[in-house]
CSV table of C-alpha atoms in Angstrom, one decimal:
chain,number,residue,atom,x,y,z
A,1,MET,CA,0.2,0.1,0.1
A,2,THR,CA,2.9,2.3,0.1
A,3,GLN,CA,3.7,2.5,-3.4
A,4,ARG,CA,0.8,4.3,-4.6
A,5,ASP,CA,2.1,5.9,-7.6
A,6,THR,CA,2.1,2.8,-9.2
A,7,LEU,CA,0.0,0.4,-7.5
A,8,LYS,CA,-3.4,0.4,-6.5
A,9,CYS,CA,-4.6,-2.2,-3.2
A,10,VAL,CA,-8.1,-3.4,-3.4
A,11,HIS,CA,-8.4,-5.5,0.3
A,12,GLU,CA,-11.1,-8.1,0.3
A,13,PRO,CA,-13.3,-6.9,-2.4
A,14,PHE,CA,-15.1,-10.7,-2.7
A,15,GLY,CA,-16.4,-10.7,0.6
A,16,ASP,CA,-18.6,-7.8,0.0
A,17,ALA,CA,-20.6,-10.5,-2.6
A,18,PHE,CA,-20.3,-14.2,-0.3
A,19,TYR,CA,-21.7,-12.5,2.6
A,20,TYR,CA,-24.2,-10.0,1.9
A,21,GLY,CA,-25.4,-9.7,-1.7
A,22,SER,CA,-28.0,-11.3,-3.8
A,23,GLU,CA,-25.2,-13.7,-4.9
A,24,ARG,CA,-24.1,-14.4,-1.2
A,25,LEU,CA,-22.6,-18.0,-0.8
A,26,SER,CA,-22.2,-17.9,3.1
A,27,SER,CA,-25.3,-18.3,5.4
A,28,ARG,CA,-23.5,-16.2,8.4
A,29,TYR,CA,-26.0,-13.4,7.6
A,30,GLU,CA,-28.4,-15.4,6.1
A,31,ASP,CA,-31.0,-14.9,8.7
A,32,ASN,CA,-29.6,-11.2,9.3
A,33,LEU,CA,-30.9,-9.2,7.2
A,34,ALA,CA,-30.4,-6.0,9.5
A,35,GLY,CA,-26.8,-6.9,9.5
A,36,ARG,CA,-26.7,-7.3,5.5
A,37,GLU,CA,-28.5,-4.1,5.0
A,38,ASP,CA,-25.8,-2.2,7.5
A,39,SER,CA,-22.9,-3.9,5.8
A,40,GLY,CA,-24.0,-1.3,2.8
A,41,PHE,CA,-22.9,-4.1,0.5
A,42,THR,CA,-26.3,-5.8,-0.7
A,43,GLN,CA,-26.5,-4.5,-3.9
A,44,SER,CA,-22.7,-6.4,-4.2
A,45,THR,CA,-22.2,-9.3,-6.8
A,46,TYR,CA,-19.4,-11.1,-8.4
A,47,ARG,CA,-20.1,-8.5,-11.2
A,48,THR,CA,-20.1,-5.4,-9.6
A,49,ILE,CA,-16.6,-6.4,-7.9
A,50,LEU,CA,-15.2,-7.5,-11.2
A,51,ASP,CA,-16.1,-4.1,-12.9
A,52,ARG,CA,-14.8,-2.2,-10.0
A,53,PHE,CA,-11.5,-3.7,-11.0
A,54,GLN,CA,-12.4,-2.6,-14.4
A,55,ARG,CA,-12.6,1.1,-13.5
A,56,GLU,CA,-9.8,1.1,-11.1
A,57,ALA,CA,-7.4,-0.5,-13.9
A,58,SER,CA,-8.4,2.6,-16.1
A,59,GLU,CA,-6.5,4.8,-14.0
A,60,GLY,CA,-3.1,3.4,-15.3
A,61,LYS,CA,-1.9,1.5,-12.0
A,62,ARG,CA,-1.2,-1.8,-11.4
A,63,LEU,CA,-4.3,-3.6,-9.1
A,64,LEU,CA,-3.1,-5.6,-5.9
A,65,ILE,CA,-5.9,-7.4,-5.0
A,66,LYS,CA,-5.9,-9.3,-1.7
A,67,ASP,CA,-8.5,-11.7,-0.8
A,68,MET,CA,-9.7,-15.1,0.6
A,69,ALA,CA,-10.1,-17.8,-2.0
A,70,TYR,CA,-13.3,-19.5,-0.1
A,71,TYR,CA,-14.8,-16.2,-1.0
A,72,LEU,CA,-14.9,-17.9,-4.7
A,73,PHE,CA,-16.1,-21.1,-3.4
A,74,PRO,CA,-19.7,-22.5,-2.1
A,75,PRO,CA,-19.0,-23.5,1.6
A,76,GLU,CA,-18.8,-26.9,2.9
A,77,ALA,CA,-17.1,-28.3,-0.4
A,78,ALA,CA,-20.8,-28.0,-2.2
A,79,PRO,CA,-20.5,-28.1,-6.1
A,80,ALA,CA,-20.1,-24.9,-7.5
A,81,SER,CA,-22.2,-23.2,-10.5
A,82,ILE,CA,-21.1,-19.8,-12.0
A,83,ALA,CA,-22.4,-17.0,-10.1
A,84,PRO,CA,-25.4,-15.5,-12.2
A,85,SER,CA,-24.1,-12.1,-12.9
A,86,VAL,CA,-21.3,-13.4,-14.5
A,87,GLY,CA,-22.7,-16.4,-16.2
A,88,ARG,CA,-25.9,-17.5,-17.8
A,89,VAL,CA,-29.2,-18.8,-16.0
A,90,LYS,CA,-30.5,-22.1,-17.5
A,91,ARG,CA,-33.8,-21.3,-19.1
A,92,GLY,CA,-34.9,-24.9,-20.3
A,93,VAL,CA,-33.1,-27.1,-22.6
A,94,GLY,CA,-30.9,-25.2,-25.3
A,95,THR,CA,-31.4,-21.6,-24.0
A,96,THR,CA,-30.0,-19.8,-21.3
A,97,GLU,CA,-30.3,-15.8,-20.1
A,98,ALA,CA,-27.8,-13.9,-19.3
A,99,VAL,CA,-28.1,-12.2,-15.6
A,100,VAL,CA,-27.3,-8.8,-14.6
A,101,ASN,CA,-26.3,-7.9,-10.9
A,102,GLY,CA,-28.1,-11.2,-9.6
A,103,THR,CA,-31.4,-10.4,-10.9
A,104,THR,CA,-33.6,-12.0,-13.4
A,105,ASN,CA,-36.5,-9.8,-15.0
A,106,GLY,CA,-36.0,-7.5,-11.8
A,107,THR,CA,-36.5,-10.4,-9.5
A,108,PRO,CA,-34.2,-10.7,-7.3
A,109,LYS,CA,-31.9,-13.6,-7.6
A,110,ALA,CA,-31.9,-16.1,-4.5
A,111,PRO,CA,-28.7,-17.1,-2.5
A,112,TYR,CA,-26.8,-20.5,-3.5
A,113,PRO,CA,-27.6,-22.8,-5.4
A,114,TYR,CA,-27.6,-21.0,-8.1
A,115,ASP,CA,-29.6,-21.9,-11.3
A,116,THR,CA,-26.8,-21.3,-13.5
A,117,ASP,CA,-24.4,-24.2,-15.2
A,118,ALA,CA,-21.3,-25.3,-13.8
A,119,GLU,CA,-18.1,-25.2,-15.7
A,120,PRO,CA,-16.1,-28.6,-15.8
A,121,ASN,CA,-13.6,-29.3,-13.4
A,122,ASN,CA,-13.9,-25.3,-12.0
A,123,PRO,CA,-14.4,-25.4,-8.7
A,124,THR,CA,-15.4,-21.6,-8.3
A,125,VAL,CA,-18.2,-19.8,-8.8
A,126,ILE,CA,-15.9,-17.1,-11.4
A,127,PRO,CA,-15.6,-18.3,-15.0
A,128,ARG,CA,-12.3,-20.0,-16.3
A,129,ASP,CA,-12.1,-17.0,-18.5
A,130,THR,CA,-12.3,-14.5,-15.7
A,131,LEU,CA,-9.8,-16.4,-13.8
A,132,GLY,CA,-7.5,-16.2,-16.5
A,133,ASN,CA,-7.1,-12.4,-16.4
A,134,PHE,CA,-5.1,-12.7,-13.2
A,135,HIS,CA,-2.2,-13.7,-11.8
A,136,PHE,CA,-2.5,-15.7,-8.7
A,137,THR,CA,-0.4,-16.0,-5.6
A,138,PHE,CA,-0.5,-17.8,-2.4
A,139,LEU,CA,-0.1,-16.5,1.3
A,140,ILE,CA,-0.3,-19.2,3.8
A,141,ARG,CA,0.0,-19.6,7.7
A,142,HIS,CA,-0.3,-22.4,10.0
A,143,PRO,CA,-3.7,-23.3,11.6
A,144,ARG,CA,-2.1,-23.6,14.8
A,145,SER,CA,-1.9,-19.9,14.7
A,146,SER,CA,-4.3,-19.1,12.4
A,147,ILE,CA,-7.2,-20.9,14.1
A,148,PRO,CA,-7.1,-19.6,17.6
A,149,SER,CA,-6.7,-16.1,16.6
A,150,TYR,CA,-9.8,-16.4,14.0
A,151,TYR,CA,-11.6,-17.8,16.6
A,152,ARG,CA,-10.7,-15.2,19.1
A,153,CYS,CA,-12.6,-12.7,17.1
A,154,CYS,CA,-15.9,-14.7,16.8
A,155,VAL,CA,-16.5,-14.8,20.4
A,156,PRO,CA,-17.0,-12.4,23.3
A,157,PRO,CA,-15.9,-9.4,23.8
A,158,LEU,CA,-14.1,-9.2,20.3
A,159,ASP,CA,-17.5,-10.5,18.4
A,160,ARG,CA,-19.2,-7.4,19.0
A,161,VAL,CA,-16.0,-5.7,17.3
A,162,THR,CA,-16.3,-7.6,14.5
A,163,GLY,CA,-19.9,-8.3,13.9
A,164,PHE,CA,-18.8,-12.5,13.8
A,165,TYR,CA,-20.9,-14.0,16.4
A,166,ASN,CA,-20.2,-17.4,16.1
A,167,PHE,CA,-17.2,-19.3,14.8
A,168,MET,CA,-17.9,-21.4,11.5
A,169,PRO,CA,-14.6,-23.9,10.6
A,170,SER,CA,-15.4,-23.6,7.1
A,171,GLU,CA,-14.2,-20.1,6.9
A,172,ALA,CA,-10.9,-21.6,7.6
A,173,GLY,CA,-10.4,-21.6,4.0
A,174,TYR,CA,-7.6,-23.9,4.0
A,175,ASP,CA,-9.3,-26.4,1.5
A,176,GLU,CA,-10.7,-23.7,-0.8
A,177,LEU,CA,-7.3,-22.5,-1.0
A,178,ARG,CA,-5.9,-25.8,-2.4
A,179,ARG,CA,-8.6,-26.7,-4.6
A,180,LEU,CA,-7.9,-23.3,-6.3
A,181,PHE,CA,-4.1,-23.8,-6.4
A,182,ASP,CA,-4.3,-27.3,-7.7
A,183,TYR,CA,-6.9,-26.0,-10.3
A,184,LEU,CA,-4.9,-23.1,-11.4
A,185,ARG,CA,-2.0,-25.6,-12.0
A,186,SER,CA,-4.0,-28.1,-13.9
A,187,ILE,CA,-5.4,-25.7,-16.3
A,188,GLY,CA,-1.6,-24.4,-16.9
A,189,GLN,CA,-2.7,-20.7,-15.4
A,190,VAL,CA,0.2,-21.3,-12.6
A,191,GLY,CA,3.3,-23.3,-12.8
A,192,PRO,CA,5.1,-25.5,-13.5
A,193,GLU,CA,7.8,-23.2,-12.9
A,194,THR,CA,7.8,-21.9,-8.9
A,195,ALA,CA,9.5,-19.1,-7.5
A,196,ARG,CA,10.8,-21.3,-5.0
A,197,GLU,CA,12.9,-23.3,-7.8
A,198,LYS,CA,13.5,-20.8,-10.3
A,199,PRO,CA,14.3,-17.6,-8.4
A,200,ASN,CA,17.1,-16.7,-11.4
A,201,LYS,CA,14.6,-17.1,-14.4
A,202,ARG,CA,11.3,-14.8,-12.7
A,203,SER,CA,9.3,-13.5,-15.2
A,204,ALA,CA,7.5,-10.0,-14.8
A,205,SER,CA,4.0,-9.3,-16.5
A,206,ASN,CA,4.4,-7.5,-19.9
A,207,GLY,CA,1.5,-5.1,-19.4
A,208,VAL,CA,-0.9,-6.5,-22.0
A,209,ASP,CA,-4.5,-6.1,-22.0
A,210,LEU,CA,-6.9,-9.3,-21.5
A,211,SER,CA,-10.4,-9.7,-21.8
A,212,ASN,CA,-13.2,-8.0,-19.7
A,213,GLY,CA,-11.1,-4.8,-19.7
A,214,ILE,CA,-8.7,-5.7,-17.0
A,215,HIS,CA,-5.4,-4.9,-17.0
A,216,SER,CA,-3.2,-7.7,-17.2
A,217,SER,CA,-0.4,-6.7,-14.6
A,218,ASN,CA,-3.2,-6.9,-12.0
A,219,VAL,CA,-1.7,-8.9,-9.1
A,220,VAL,CA,-4.0,-10.8,-6.7
A,221,VAL,CA,-2.7,-12.8,-3.6
A,222,THR,CA,-5.1,-15.2,-2.3
A,223,ASN,CA,-5.3,-16.8,1.3
A,224,GLY,CA,-7.3,-19.2,3.4
A,225,ILE,CA,-8.2,-17.5,6.6
A,226,HIS,CA,-9.2,-13.7,7.8
A,227,SER,CA,-5.8,-12.2,9.5
A,228,SER,CA,-6.9,-10.9,12.9
A,229,ASN,CA,-5.9,-8.7,16.2
A,230,GLY,CA,-3.6,-10.7,18.1
A,231,ASN,CA,-1.3,-13.8,17.7
A,232,HIS,CA,-2.5,-14.1,14.0
A,233,CYS,CA,-0.5,-11.2,13.1
A,234,SER,CA,2.9,-9.5,14.4
A,235,ASN,CA,4.9,-6.6,13.4
A,236,GLY,CA,1.8,-4.8,11.6
A,237,VAL,CA,1.8,-7.6,9.0
A,238,SER,CA,-1.4,-10.1,8.6
A,239,SER,CA,-1.2,-13.5,7.4
A,240,ASN,CA,-3.5,-13.5,4.8
A,241,GLY,CA,-2.8,-10.4,2.4
A,242,VAL,CA,-0.6,-10.5,-1.0
A,243,SER,CA,-1.9,-10.9,-4.5
A,244,SER,CA,-0.9,-11.9,-7.8
A,245,LEU,CA,-0.1,-10.9,-11.4
A,246,ASN,CA,-2.7,-12.2,-14.4
A,247,GLY,CA,-2.6,-14.3,-17.3
A,248,VAL,CA,-0.7,-17.2,-18.7
A,249,HIS,CA,1.7,-16.8,-21.9
A,250,SER,CA,2.6,-19.0,-24.5
A,251,SER,CA,5.9,-19.9,-26.4
A,252,ASN,CA,6.3,-21.9,-29.4
A,253,GLY,CA,2.8,-22.7,-29.0
A,254,PHE,CA,3.1,-24.3,-25.4
A,255,THR,CA,1.0,-22.6,-23.1
A,256,ARG,CA,3.0,-22.0,-19.9
A,257,GLY,CA,1.6,-19.9,-16.5
A,258,VAL,CA,3.1,-17.7,-14.1
A,259,GLU,CA,5.3,-19.3,-11.9
A,260,VAL,CA,4.0,-20.8,-8.6
A,261,CYS,CA,4.6,-17.8,-5.8
A,262,VAL,CA,3.5,-19.6,-2.1
A,263,ILE,CA,4.4,-17.1,0.7
A,264,ASP,CA,4.1,-18.6,4.4
A,265,ALA,CA,3.6,-15.7,6.8
A,266,ASP,CA,6.0,-17.1,9.3
A,267,ASP,CA,8.8,-16.8,6.7
A,268,LEU,CA,7.5,-13.3,6.0
A,269,LEU,CA,7.8,-12.4,9.4
A,270,ASP,CA,10.9,-13.8,10.5
A,271,ASN,CA,12.6,-12.2,6.9
A,272,PRO,CA,10.4,-9.5,5.8
A,273,ALA,CA,12.7,-7.6,3.0
A,274,GLY,CA,13.9,-11.1,1.8
A,275,ILE,CA,10.4,-12.6,1.5
A,276,VAL,CA,8.9,-9.7,-0.1
A,277,GLU,CA,12.1,-8.9,-2.6
A,278,ALA,CA,11.4,-12.7,-3.7
A,279,PHE,CA,7.8,-12.1,-4.5
A,280,CYS,CA,8.4,-9.0,-6.1
A,281,LYS,CA,10.9,-10.6,-8.2
A,282,SER,CA,8.2,-13.4,-9.3
A,283,THR,CA,5.5,-10.8,-10.0
A,284,GLY,CA,7.4,-8.4,-11.9
A,285,ILE,CA,7.0,-5.6,-9.0
A,286,ASP,CA,10.1,-3.1,-8.4
A,287,PHE,CA,11.3,-3.8,-4.8
A,288,THR,CA,12.6,-1.0,-2.6
A,289,PRO,CA,12.9,-1.2,1.1
A,290,ASP,CA,10.2,1.5,1.5
A,291,MET,CA,8.1,-0.8,1.1
A,292,LEU,CA,8.2,-2.1,4.7
A,293,GLU,CA,7.3,1.2,6.1
A,294,TRP,CA,4.4,3.1,6.3
A,295,SER,CA,4.6,5.6,8.6
A,296,THR,CA,3.3,8.9,7.1
A,297,GLU,CA,-0.3,10.2,7.4
A,298,ALA,CA,-1.1,9.3,3.8
A,299,ASP,CA,0.2,5.6,4.6
A,300,GLN,CA,-2.2,5.5,7.8
A,301,GLN,CA,-5.2,6.8,6.0
A,302,GLN,CA,-5.4,4.6,3.4
A,303,ALA,CA,-4.7,1.6,5.4
A,304,GLU,CA,-7.4,2.8,7.5
A,305,GLU,CA,-9.8,3.0,4.6
A,306,ALA,CA,-9.0,-0.5,3.3
A,307,PHE,CA,-9.3,-2.3,6.5
A,308,SER,CA,-12.3,-0.2,8.0
A,309,LYS,CA,-14.4,-2.7,6.8
A,310,TRP,CA,-13.5,-5.5,8.7
A,311,PRO,CA,-13.3,-3.9,12.1
A,312,GLY,CA,-11.4,-5.9,15.0
A,313,PHE,CA,-9.7,-8.1,12.2
A,314,HIS,CA,-6.6,-5.6,11.3
A,315,ASP,CA,-5.8,-3.4,14.8
A,316,ASP,CA,-2.4,-5.0,15.1
A,317,ALA,CA,-1.2,-3.7,11.0
A,318,MET,CA,-3.5,-0.5,11.5
A,319,ASN,CA,-1.5,0.2,14.7
A,320,SER,CA,2.0,-0.2,12.9
A,321,CYS,CA,4.3,1.6,11.2
A,322,ASP,CA,6.8,-0.7,9.6
A,323,LEU,CA,7.8,-4.7,8.9
A,324,LYS,CA,10.6,-5.5,10.9
A,325,PRO,CA,12.0,-9.1,11.5
A,326,ARG,CA,10.9,-11.1,14.7
A,327,GLN,CA,13.6,-11.1,17.2
A,328,HIS,CA,15.2,-14.4,17.9
A,329,HIS,CA,12.6,-15.1,20.8
A,330,LYS,CA,9.7,-14.2,19.2
A,331,LYS,CA,10.1,-16.6,16.3
A,332,LYS,CA,7.5,-19.2,16.1
A,333,LYS,CA,8.2,-22.0,18.1
A,334,PHE,CA,5.3,-24.4,18.3
A,335,LYS,CA,4.2,-25.8,21.7
A,336,SER,CA,3.3,-29.2,22.5
A,337,ILE,CA,-0.3,-30.1,21.6
A,338,GLU,CA,-1.1,-30.5,25.5
A,339,HIS,CA,0.4,-27.2,26.4
A,340,GLU,CA,-1.6,-25.5,23.0
A,341,ASP,CA,-5.0,-27.7,24.7
A,342,THR,CA,-4.3,-26.5,28.2
A,343,GLU,CA,-3.6,-22.8,26.8
A,344,TRP,CA,-6.9,-22.8,24.9
A,345,ILE,CA,-8.7,-24.4,27.2
A,346,GLU,CA,-7.8,-21.3,29.6
A,347,LYS,CA,-8.8,-19.0,27.2
A,348,TYR,CA,-11.9,-20.2,25.6
A,349,GLY,CA,-13.4,-23.1,27.8
A,350,GLU,CA,-13.1,-26.9,27.0
A,351,GLY,CA,-15.9,-26.8,24.4
A,352,GLY,CA,-14.0,-23.7,22.7
A,353,ALA,CA,-10.5,-25.8,22.6
A,354,LYS,CA,-12.2,-28.8,21.7
A,355,ILE,CA,-13.3,-26.9,18.3
A,356,ILE,CA,-10.4,-25.1,17.6
A,357,ARG,CA,-8.3,-28.3,17.6
A,358,GLN,CA,-10.6,-29.8,15.5
A,359,THR,CA,-10.4,-27.2,12.9
A,360,VAL,CA,-6.9,-27.0,13.5
A,361,ASP,CA,-6.5,-30.9,13.0
A,362,ALA,CA,-8.7,-30.8,9.8
A,363,ASN,CA,-6.9,-28.1,8.0
A,364,ILE,CA,-3.0,-29.4,8.7
A,365,ALA,CA,-2.9,-31.3,5.6
A,366,ASP,CA,-3.8,-28.5,3.2
A,367,TYR,CA,-1.5,-26.4,4.7
A,368,GLU,CA,1.8,-28.6,4.6
A,369,TYR,CA,0.8,-29.5,0.9
A,370,LEU,CA,1.1,-25.7,0.2
A,371,LYS,CA,3.9,-25.3,2.1
A,372,GLN,CA,5.8,-27.5,0.4
A,373,PHE,CA,5.8,-25.0,-2.7
A,374,ALA,CA,6.4,-22.1,-0.4
A,375,ILE,CA,9.7,-19.3,-1.1
A,376,ASN,CA,12.4,-20.1,0.6
A,377,VAL,CA,15.2,-17.3,1.0
């Protein structure tokens, strides 16, 4: 967010449609109409969000979009079909009707399941052609750090700030992140080369316009779980937020995607300059050391504006002014399971500790799978 002359940051835009709009996939606010209306995003659809990217890309800056992969997926591994506003509604055998902003003939489109077709093998609600406009990178953190921190945001007293009044294990997001990662690799949009393995052969975006008016140099960072105030972030950085570049290119008729770029948040906190520089090389951004500082009034104002719609989740980042390596004694050293369970029981009771442990255990395999691709500098 410090490179405002060349980059435009967009912070978690797809959550507007996922939680609040007429195409909402989450059940979190399903029985809370007032909560949806208070958000100000009841008119948001996946199309309005994509249209926003078009408008902001027209300013000539590269977009850096940080978002949650699970905002593009039906929860609980339900089968996906394309969101109505970016797809076509089924109208009987052999006929379809385009949908604008989640409505058909002026009638609000009901939430998922949509009355739309699925794309073969596409696990998301966004068409493959649209996904192809973006260069995806991936940010991960160990569930033993992220899950208890997120749980904290969904129980008293912090829930009164966040507005998330119950913990939903489906929002952990590791499963969706892994499935998005594997899908993009399977269609050649990402890989086969990796930033981890080919540090001297990283390619930059060529700035060519792609379809839907979205500029090819836009970067999107995807991750699994919300960042939060407390253990989930330190030194002002959240564990869930970088974006990726877009598009695929071909050479001699063989289509190759952008290289795989996965960042582990603990590596970022231990070596911020090295990891950020490696990320920049992978995505074609010029690295400068001042990227790690945001101490000016303009920096602070932009951070406040970006994070304001998710109160309570980014307080540590908002109260910081730079990113420095963690001190040696603060570097992550996992406690024993017994020690963790005791600590969680003290904070959240036996019931809360049990839910946290079950959610952590359910997501470790996906984290470890993605971890094998992480940049190592």
